[in-house]
Amino acid sequence: MRKLPELNPKTVTLAPTEKSHMLGKATPHESAKLHLTGKALYIDDIAAPQGCLHAYVGMANVASGLLKSQDLTNVANALGVVDVITVKDIPGQTDIGPVFSGDALLVDERIDYFGQPLFAVAATTRDAARKAARLGQAEIESTNPILTLADAKLSNKQVRPSHSLIKGDSKEALKQSINTLNIDQKVGGQEHFYLEGQVSLAIPQDNGGVLVHCSSQHPSEVQKLVAQVLNLPMHKVVVDMRRMGGGFGGKETQAAQWACLAALLAVRNQKAVKLRLARSDDMALTGKRHPFVNQAQVGFDNAGRITALDAQLNGLCGCSPDLSDAIVDRAMFHTDNAYYIPAATITGHRWFQNTVSNTAFRGFGGPQGMMLAEQMLDDIARSLGKDPLLIRQINLYGEDERNTTPYHQTVTDVDLPRIIDELVESSDYWGRREAIRSHNQAAVKTGGRYIKGLALTPVKFGISFTAMFLNQAGALVHIYTDGTVQVSHGGTEMGQGLYTKIAQIVAAQLGLPLAHIEVTSTRTDKVPNTSPTAASSGTDLNGQAARNAALTIKQRLVDYLVETYQVDAQDIEFSQGNVSWPKHQISFAQLTQEAYLARISMSATGYYRTPKIHYDREQAKGRPFFYYSCGASVSEVEVDTYTGTYTVSQVDILHDVGESINPAIDLGQVEGGFIQGMGWLTTEELVWGQDGRLQTNAGASYKIPAVGDTPKQFNVALLQNSKNHEATIYHSKAVGEPPFMHGISVWSALRDAIWAFGGEKANPQLDAPATPERVLWALQEAKEQAEKTTRGAS
Ligand code: MTE
Ligand code: HPA
Ligand code: MOS
């Protein structure tokens, strides 16, 4: 049974109608049919106004240098060209950095990455704009680009200062540790590969302002930046977002540049302007996941319990701060993953590179930090000759003393021991472990070609924006006189099913069928000052806000009924489109007509802010997370030791989403997140040339998982009877990002296979992505090391 959080103690008179048939129901995504039939309107599908112009950018052909001058005569004279702008034509602010400055809308003097936009052009067709954009002539004084961590360290260039989490005296604890080992791990970046690329359509308005349709996770920030760039007050700018064809963090800040350029050109020319990047340019000109180089010294006892950790996380941030402060912080917050560390110093560095500025990507640094934790646990296990699962289990956060994190938050209500026990059982971990071990031993003995690997890894992911002020949301609900309802809220739909869940929440609150609820596009003129839809918080925040708005109107309707029909508020029930009380029933539509005639307002805003969280970054202490989202996965791989190629034979995932609002959508999030995480650690490799140009700028060279790469056997389950914890919306838990990190079990299983190939004697490094090439190198290294050990022993 759901226990309901009482949000507003003043409105406790409501009847218990919230145990609705709407909640926990696997209703399809609100746009599923439109998605499948191609009828869903993305921005490029919106009928553009007559005379709509198309914009494109001219790009730098060096990664680092100074722009001395440019000659744009040929651009201006090209067929179809209507307008050409440089930084000098920007009426307002020229920097669009989201938190800190450093992101030039168009290059002024410094060029920081290959392809950086030098000018923008508007033409009558998109082809004309793209062709003209290639005709710019720039005089550039180029300098040596900083592309690697070594380069950055040499020139000591960071985009933000380093920062540490400190708990206890890790130096002393390391000295006292019975065993220590060192880790030096490289973790690659990742391209978002959203199916819909960056796109904006700006339409000038007769008030001097502009309406921008923008594929963005953060309409309010786009509104603010467009206003600042155009030197307009914010109330002249409206941003509208109905749906994205994927965002994955890549549209939290990266949509703004194209929106600002389209808006500027639109207002200058008083014509609608659309800017849609080609895939190859989208890949080259927008930020990606941060690659990390993680270094650590870890201490542990003979049972394998961690006693101390000293970790250095090096985030490669690209050329500007963007969100890197928060991203490297989140990596640091997840360096423990699910494990108790008695004494820890975790330092995060934010290194500069002459590449496009790296940005948010599902997990927001968390996955990169967690990779260190999981290698740590594997390496400890191997050094002790124990099964990694056992070492993981004894290090899990527990009761009493063993429950404080390196940032001094107390871990409570984390169900990981149970999740792991259930998963071990359902996946038959130990049975398969035994079978795999004998298969591998036979293969090693007889020179068999295929080696198998198995790994179980947990995920504990902190839920809340670590920038406290972002943990708030607003909503606006209108009820019409036919009983139908429109809901707007601050969240954006990117395929994750947020609109569906919001509709279910409002439907549950008002006892209405889903068809009576329409969630309308996210607009800055409906709900102001919104946070990005990020940090997996969309439903947690906007769901509560929408519920509060619906609750306010419902209260008014109840008050009306109480007064008009002398009925006890407790006896009124809203259910299945009807409103009833003893011996009476009217339809919801009838009630809304009566209420309208009685002059009752049926429109209300709702607001929510997350309680209980606080964080003092100076002290690196507090409770940054309202709660944790947890789960675990088991992956089995089969490696071809001749080629390093491999298949993922079976994956079992058990994930805790609390009381699921929509299990179909949540399962989809778990599956999709896992596959995306697996892709990050296996096939997806970003390669830059010496000149700083992105080489992997298309689907042919950048390999996201294909159908054939998905697990042969894929068992995904949501935890039943999740124990709860905090007053989240209908006791559900955030699901968007956490499952991404289940992909780590595939990487860990590959290491397990490599360990087996070396006769359980060698544990070579396997950097990510673990492409077949890297797996083959590691296999060879395992064999060589093993042979050395054997020779040494004989
Ligand atoms: N699922 C789909 N289909 N498409 C996306 O772009 N983005 C992910 C996740 N799931 C994404 C997705 C990311 S990075 C986040 S933060 C959350 O969804 C955001 O939405 P939510 O907060 O409503 O879960
Ligand atoms: N997660 C995702 N996006 C964010 C965050 C976060 O913690 N902080 C600012 N933007
Ligand atoms: Mo998600 S990376 O927080 O947009």
PDB file of N, CA and C and ligand atoms in Angstrom, residues 29 192 194 217 244-252 289 360-364 461 465 491-499 501 532-542 668-669 672-673 676 734-738, ligand 1:
ATOM      1  N   HIS A  29       4.123   5.148 -23.248  1.00  0.00           N
ATOM      2  CA  HIS A  29       4.610   6.525 -23.364  1.00  0.00           C
ATOM      3  C   HIS A  29       3.560   7.366 -24.084  1.00  0.00           C
ATOM      4  N   HIS A 192      27.157  11.883 -27.188  1.00  0.00           N
ATOM      5  CA  HIS A 192      25.767  11.640 -26.780  1.00  0.00           C
ATOM      6  C   HIS A 192      24.973  10.852 -27.821  1.00  0.00           C
ATOM      7  N   TYR A 194      22.452  11.529 -29.493  1.00  0.00           N
ATOM      8  CA  TYR A 194      20.993  11.690 -29.513  1.00  0.00           C
ATOM      9  C   TYR A 194      20.552  11.568 -30.975  1.00  0.00           C
ATOM     10  N   GLN A 217      17.307  20.756 -22.783  1.00  0.00           N
ATOM     11  CA  GLN A 217      16.893  20.264 -21.473  1.00  0.00           C
ATOM     12  C   GLN A 217      16.733  21.413 -20.493  1.00  0.00           C
ATOM     13  N   MET A 244      12.313  16.344 -27.107  1.00  0.00           N
ATOM     14  CA  MET A 244      13.617  16.161 -27.756  1.00  0.00           C
ATOM     15  C   MET A 244      13.714  14.720 -28.243  1.00  0.00           C
ATOM     16  N   GLY A 245      14.466  14.542 -29.319  1.00  0.00           N
ATOM     17  CA  GLY A 245      14.793  13.190 -29.755  1.00  0.00           C
ATOM     18  C   GLY A 245      16.055  12.743 -29.038  1.00  0.00           C
ATOM     19  N   GLY A 246      15.991  12.757 -27.716  1.00  0.00           N
ATOM     20  CA  GLY A 246      17.142  12.406 -26.885  1.00  0.00           C
ATOM     21  C   GLY A 246      17.929  13.632 -26.469  1.00  0.00           C
ATOM     22  N   GLY A 247      18.415  13.585 -25.251  1.00  0.00           N
ATOM     23  CA  GLY A 247      19.239  14.666 -24.716  1.00  0.00           C
ATOM     24  C   GLY A 247      20.473  14.078 -24.032  1.00  0.00           C
ATOM     25  N   PHE A 248      20.210  13.198 -23.069  1.00  0.00           N
ATOM     26  CA  PHE A 248      21.266  12.460 -22.349  1.00  0.00           C
ATOM     27  C   PHE A 248      22.281  13.368 -21.669  1.00  0.00           C
ATOM     28  N   GLY A 249      21.894  14.600 -21.385  1.00  0.00           N
ATOM     29  CA  GLY A 249      22.812  15.569 -20.785  1.00  0.00           C
ATOM     30  C   GLY A 249      23.425  16.492 -21.832  1.00  0.00           C
ATOM     31  N   GLY A 250      23.408  16.046 -23.078  1.00  0.00           N
ATOM     32  CA  GLY A 250      24.014  16.819 -24.161  1.00  0.00           C
ATOM     33  C   GLY A 250      23.228  18.045 -24.556  1.00  0.00           C
ATOM     34  N   LYS A 251      22.040  18.202 -23.959  1.00  0.00           N
ATOM     35  CA  LYS A 251      21.264  19.402 -24.244  1.00  0.00           C
ATOM     36  C   LYS A 251      20.969  20.184 -22.966  1.00  0.00           C
ATOM     37  N   GLU A 252      21.800  19.949 -21.944  1.00  0.00           N
ATOM     38  CA  GLU A 252      21.646  20.746 -20.718  1.00  0.00           C
ATOM     39  C   GLU A 252      22.230  22.135 -20.931  1.00  0.00           C
ATOM     40  N   ARG A 289      31.004  13.542 -22.849  1.00  0.00           N
ATOM     41  CA  ARG A 289      31.363  13.087 -21.506  1.00  0.00           C
ATOM     42  C   ARG A 289      32.849  13.348 -21.271  1.00  0.00           C
ATOM     43  N   ALA A 360      27.679  17.707 -19.456  1.00  0.00           N
ATOM     44  CA  ALA A 360      26.848  16.701 -18.800  1.00  0.00           C
ATOM     45  C   ALA A 360      26.622  15.502 -19.717  1.00  0.00           C
ATOM     46  N   PHE A 361      26.655  14.323 -19.155  1.00  0.00           N
ATOM     47  CA  PHE A 361      26.243  13.104 -19.870  1.00  0.00           C
ATOM     48  C   PHE A 361      25.805  12.105 -18.806  1.00  0.00           C
ATOM     49  N   ARG A 362      24.628  11.573 -18.985  1.00  0.00           N
ATOM     50  CA  ARG A 362      24.026  10.583 -18.097  1.00  0.00           C
ATOM     51  C   ARG A 362      24.992  10.061 -17.026  1.00  0.00           C
ATOM     52  N   GLY A 363      24.708  10.418 -15.800  1.00  0.00           N
ATOM     53  CA  GLY A 363      25.581  10.039 -14.686  1.00  0.00           C
ATOM     54  C   GLY A 363      26.424  11.202 -14.190  1.00  0.00           C
ATOM     55  N   PHE A 364      26.702  12.155 -15.113  1.00  0.00           N
ATOM     56  CA  PHE A 364      27.265  13.458 -14.741  1.00  0.00           C
ATOM     57  C   PHE A 364      28.544  13.316 -13.920  1.00  0.00           C
ATOM     58  N   PHE A 461      23.651   5.605  -6.460  1.00  0.00           N
ATOM     59  CA  PHE A 461      23.769   6.905  -7.131  1.00  0.00           C
ATOM     60  C   PHE A 461      23.009   7.962  -6.346  1.00  0.00           C
ATOM     61  N   PHE A 465      20.364  17.554  -7.348  1.00  0.00           N
ATOM     62  CA  PHE A 465      21.396  18.408  -7.926  1.00  0.00           C
ATOM     63  C   PHE A 465      22.341  18.761  -6.794  1.00  0.00           C
ATOM     64  N   GLY A 491       9.748  20.604 -16.362  1.00  0.00           N
ATOM     65  CA  GLY A 491      10.579  19.533 -16.916  1.00  0.00           C
ATOM     66  C   GLY A 491      10.426  19.404 -18.417  1.00  0.00           C
ATOM     67  N   THR A 492      11.422  18.812 -19.052  1.00  0.00           N
ATOM     68  CA  THR A 492      11.362  18.601 -20.497  1.00  0.00           C
ATOM     69  C   THR A 492      11.330  17.111 -20.818  1.00  0.00           C
ATOM     70  N   GLU A 493      10.675  16.816 -21.930  1.00  0.00           N
ATOM     71  CA  GLU A 493      10.538  15.433 -22.364  1.00  0.00           C
ATOM     72  C   GLU A 493      11.628  15.119 -23.387  1.00  0.00           C
ATOM     73  N   MET A 494      12.431  14.090 -23.083  1.00  0.00           N
ATOM     74  CA  MET A 494      13.491  13.720 -24.030  1.00  0.00           C
ATOM     75  C   MET A 494      13.403  12.244 -24.387  1.00  0.00           C
ATOM     76  N   GLY A 495      12.218  11.658 -24.153  1.00  0.00           N
ATOM     77  CA  GLY A 495      12.028  10.235 -24.429  1.00  0.00           C
ATOM     78  C   GLY A 495      11.964   9.420 -23.157  1.00  0.00           C
ATOM     79  N   GLN A 496      12.321  10.050 -22.028  1.00  0.00           N
ATOM     80  CA  GLN A 496      12.418   9.312 -20.765  1.00  0.00           C
ATOM     81  C   GLN A 496      11.059   9.055 -20.122  1.00  0.00           C
ATOM     82  N   GLY A 497       9.995   9.659 -20.683  1.00  0.00           N
ATOM     83  CA  GLY A 497       8.658   9.367 -20.173  1.00  0.00           C
ATOM     84  C   GLY A 497       8.196  10.289 -19.063  1.00  0.00           C
ATOM     85  N   LEU A 498       8.850  11.422 -18.913  1.00  0.00           N
ATOM     86  CA  LEU A 498       8.465  12.368 -17.863  1.00  0.00           C
ATOM     87  C   LEU A 498       7.016  12.840 -18.024  1.00  0.00           C
ATOM     88  N   TYR A 499       6.629  13.198 -19.248  1.00  0.00           N
ATOM     89  CA  TYR A 499       5.266  13.699 -19.462  1.00  0.00           C
ATOM     90  C   TYR A 499       4.233  12.633 -19.106  1.00  0.00           C
ATOM     91  N   LYS A 501       4.539  10.242 -16.883  1.00  0.00           N
ATOM     92  CA  LYS A 501       4.449  10.114 -15.427  1.00  0.00           C
ATOM     93  C   LYS A 501       3.720  11.309 -14.818  1.00  0.00           C
ATOM     94  N   PRO A 532      17.262  22.754 -15.093  1.00  0.00           N
ATOM     95  CA  PRO A 532      17.348  21.832 -16.219  1.00  0.00           C
ATOM     96  C   PRO A 532      16.680  20.510 -15.856  1.00  0.00           C
ATOM     97  N   THR A 533      16.178  19.810 -16.852  1.00  0.00           N
ATOM     98  CA  THR A 533      15.705  18.457 -16.593  1.00  0.00           C
ATOM     99  C   THR A 533      16.946  17.588 -16.626  1.00  0.00           C
ATOM    100  N   ALA A 534      17.446  17.287 -15.459  1.00  0.00           N
ATOM    101  CA  ALA A 534      18.740  16.626 -15.332  1.00  0.00           C
ATOM    102  C   ALA A 534      18.826  16.036 -13.939  1.00  0.00           C
ATOM    103  N   ALA A 535      19.967  15.399 -13.680  1.00  0.00           N
ATOM    104  CA  ALA A 535      20.196  14.784 -12.375  1.00  0.00           C
ATOM    105  C   ALA A 535      19.089  13.776 -12.031  1.00  0.00           C
ATOM    106  N   SER A 536      18.440  13.243 -13.058  1.00  0.00           N
ATOM    107  CA  SER A 536      17.369  12.238 -12.902  1.00  0.00           C
ATOM    108  C   SER A 536      16.198  12.734 -12.067  1.00  0.00           C
ATOM    109  N   SER A 537      16.112  14.042 -11.896  1.00  0.00           N
ATOM    110  CA  SER A 537      15.186  14.606 -10.919  1.00  0.00           C
ATOM    111  C   SER A 537      13.868  15.047 -11.526  1.00  0.00           C
ATOM    112  N   GLY A 538      13.679  14.838 -12.832  1.00  0.00           N
ATOM    113  CA  GLY A 538      12.507  15.366 -13.527  1.00  0.00           C
ATOM    114  C   GLY A 538      11.191  15.042 -12.853  1.00  0.00           C
ATOM    115  N   THR A 539      10.976  13.752 -12.568  1.00  0.00           N
ATOM    116  CA  THR A 539       9.707  13.351 -11.965  1.00  0.00           C
ATOM    117  C   THR A 539       9.657  13.740 -10.487  1.00  0.00           C
ATOM    118  N   ASP A 540      10.775  13.531  -9.790  1.00  0.00           N
ATOM    119  CA  ASP A 540      10.808  13.865  -8.361  1.00  0.00           C
ATOM    120  C   ASP A 540      10.382  15.317  -8.130  1.00  0.00           C
ATOM    121  N   LEU A 541      10.928  16.220  -8.931  1.00  0.00           N
ATOM    122  CA  LEU A 541      10.686  17.644  -8.692  1.00  0.00           C
ATOM    123  C   LEU A 541       9.384  18.106  -9.337  1.00  0.00           C
ATOM    124  N   ASN A 542       9.253  17.866 -10.634  1.00  0.00           N
ATOM    125  CA  ASN A 542       8.076  18.382 -11.345  1.00  0.00           C
ATOM    126  C   ASN A 542       6.817  17.604 -11.007  1.00  0.00           C
ATOM    127  N   GLY A 668      12.211   0.373 -19.347  1.00  0.00           N
ATOM    128  CA  GLY A 668      12.858   0.938 -20.539  1.00  0.00           C
ATOM    129  C   GLY A 668      14.064   1.775 -20.170  1.00  0.00           C
ATOM    130  N   GLN A 669      13.928   2.560 -19.099  1.00  0.00           N
ATOM    131  CA  GLN A 669      15.053   3.382 -18.652  1.00  0.00           C
ATOM    132  C   GLN A 669      16.221   2.507 -18.181  1.00  0.00           C
ATOM    133  N   GLY A 672      17.715   0.814 -21.418  1.00  0.00           N
ATOM    134  CA  GLY A 672      18.407   1.801 -22.256  1.00  0.00           C
ATOM    135  C   GLY A 672      19.646   2.339 -21.567  1.00  0.00           C
ATOM    136  N   GLY A 673      19.525   2.620 -20.284  1.00  0.00           N
ATOM    137  CA  GLY A 673      20.666   3.136 -19.527  1.00  0.00           C
ATOM    138  C   GLY A 673      21.808   2.142 -19.520  1.00  0.00           C
ATOM    139  N   GLN A 676      23.511   1.977 -22.926  1.00  0.00           N
ATOM    140  CA  GLN A 676      24.327   3.166 -23.171  1.00  0.00           C
ATOM    141  C   GLN A 676      25.620   3.121 -22.341  1.00  0.00           C
ATOM    142  N   ALA A 734      14.060   8.070  -8.514  1.00  0.00           N
ATOM    143  CA  ALA A 734      14.622   8.518  -9.791  1.00  0.00           C
ATOM    144  C   ALA A 734      15.270   7.340 -10.525  1.00  0.00           C
ATOM    145  N   VAL A 735      15.107   7.314 -11.840  1.00  0.00           N
ATOM    146  CA  VAL A 735      15.569   6.147 -12.613  1.00  0.00           C
ATOM    147  C   VAL A 735      16.417   6.528 -13.838  1.00  0.00           C
ATOM    148  N   GLY A 736      16.442   7.790 -14.193  1.00  0.00           N
ATOM    149  CA  GLY A 736      17.040   8.177 -15.483  1.00  0.00           C
ATOM    150  C   GLY A 736      18.499   7.814 -15.667  1.00  0.00           C
ATOM    151  N   GLU A 737      19.329   8.166 -14.690  1.00  0.00           N
ATOM    152  CA  GLU A 737      20.768   7.951 -14.854  1.00  0.00           C
ATOM    153  C   GLU A 737      21.316   6.672 -14.206  1.00  0.00           C
ATOM    154  N   PRO A 738      20.854   6.312 -13.000  1.00  0.00           N
ATOM    155  CA  PRO A 738      21.536   5.232 -12.275  1.00  0.00           C
ATOM    156  C   PRO A 738      21.792   3.953 -13.078  1.00  0.00           C
TER     157      PRO A 738
HETATM  158  N1  MTE B   1      16.019   8.590 -21.604  1.00  0.00           N
HETATM  159  C1  MTE B   1      15.793   8.890 -22.908  1.00  0.00           C
HETATM  160  N2  MTE B   1      14.984   8.092 -23.613  1.00  0.00           N
HETATM  161  N3  MTE B   1      16.364   9.970 -23.493  1.00  0.00           N
HETATM  162  C2  MTE B   1      17.222  10.801 -22.804  1.00  0.00           C
HETATM  163  O1  MTE B   1      17.732  11.775 -23.362  1.00  0.00           O
HETATM  164  N4  MTE B   1      18.332  11.269 -20.657  1.00  0.00           N
HETATM  165  C3  MTE B   1      18.825  10.706 -19.386  1.00  0.00           C
HETATM  166  C4  MTE B   1      17.701   9.967 -18.662  1.00  0.00           C
HETATM  167  N5  MTE B   1      17.020   9.065 -19.558  1.00  0.00           N
HETATM  168  C5  MTE B   1      17.494  10.504 -21.431  1.00  0.00           C
HETATM  169  C6  MTE B   1      16.840   9.378 -20.856  1.00  0.00           C
HETATM  170  C7  MTE B   1      19.377  11.699 -18.474  1.00  0.00           C
HETATM  171  S1  MTE B   1      20.956  12.202 -18.699  1.00  0.00           S
HETATM  172  C8  MTE B   1      18.652  12.199 -17.428  1.00  0.00           C
HETATM  173  S2  MTE B   1      19.344  13.270 -16.326  1.00  0.00           S
HETATM  174  C9  MTE B   1      17.251  11.837 -17.211  1.00  0.00           C
HETATM  175  O2  MTE B   1      16.775  10.940 -18.201  1.00  0.00           O
HETATM  176  C10 MTE B   1      16.415  13.114 -17.237  1.00  0.00           C
HETATM  177  O3  MTE B   1      15.075  12.872 -17.132  1.00  0.00           O
HETATM  178  P1  MTE B   1      14.314  12.566 -15.752  1.00  0.00           P
HETATM  179  O4  MTE B   1      14.939  13.433 -14.710  1.00  0.00           O
HETATM  180  O5  MTE B   1      12.915  12.912 -16.029  1.00  0.00           O
HETATM  181  O6  MTE B   1      14.541  11.123 -15.479  1.00  0.00           O
END
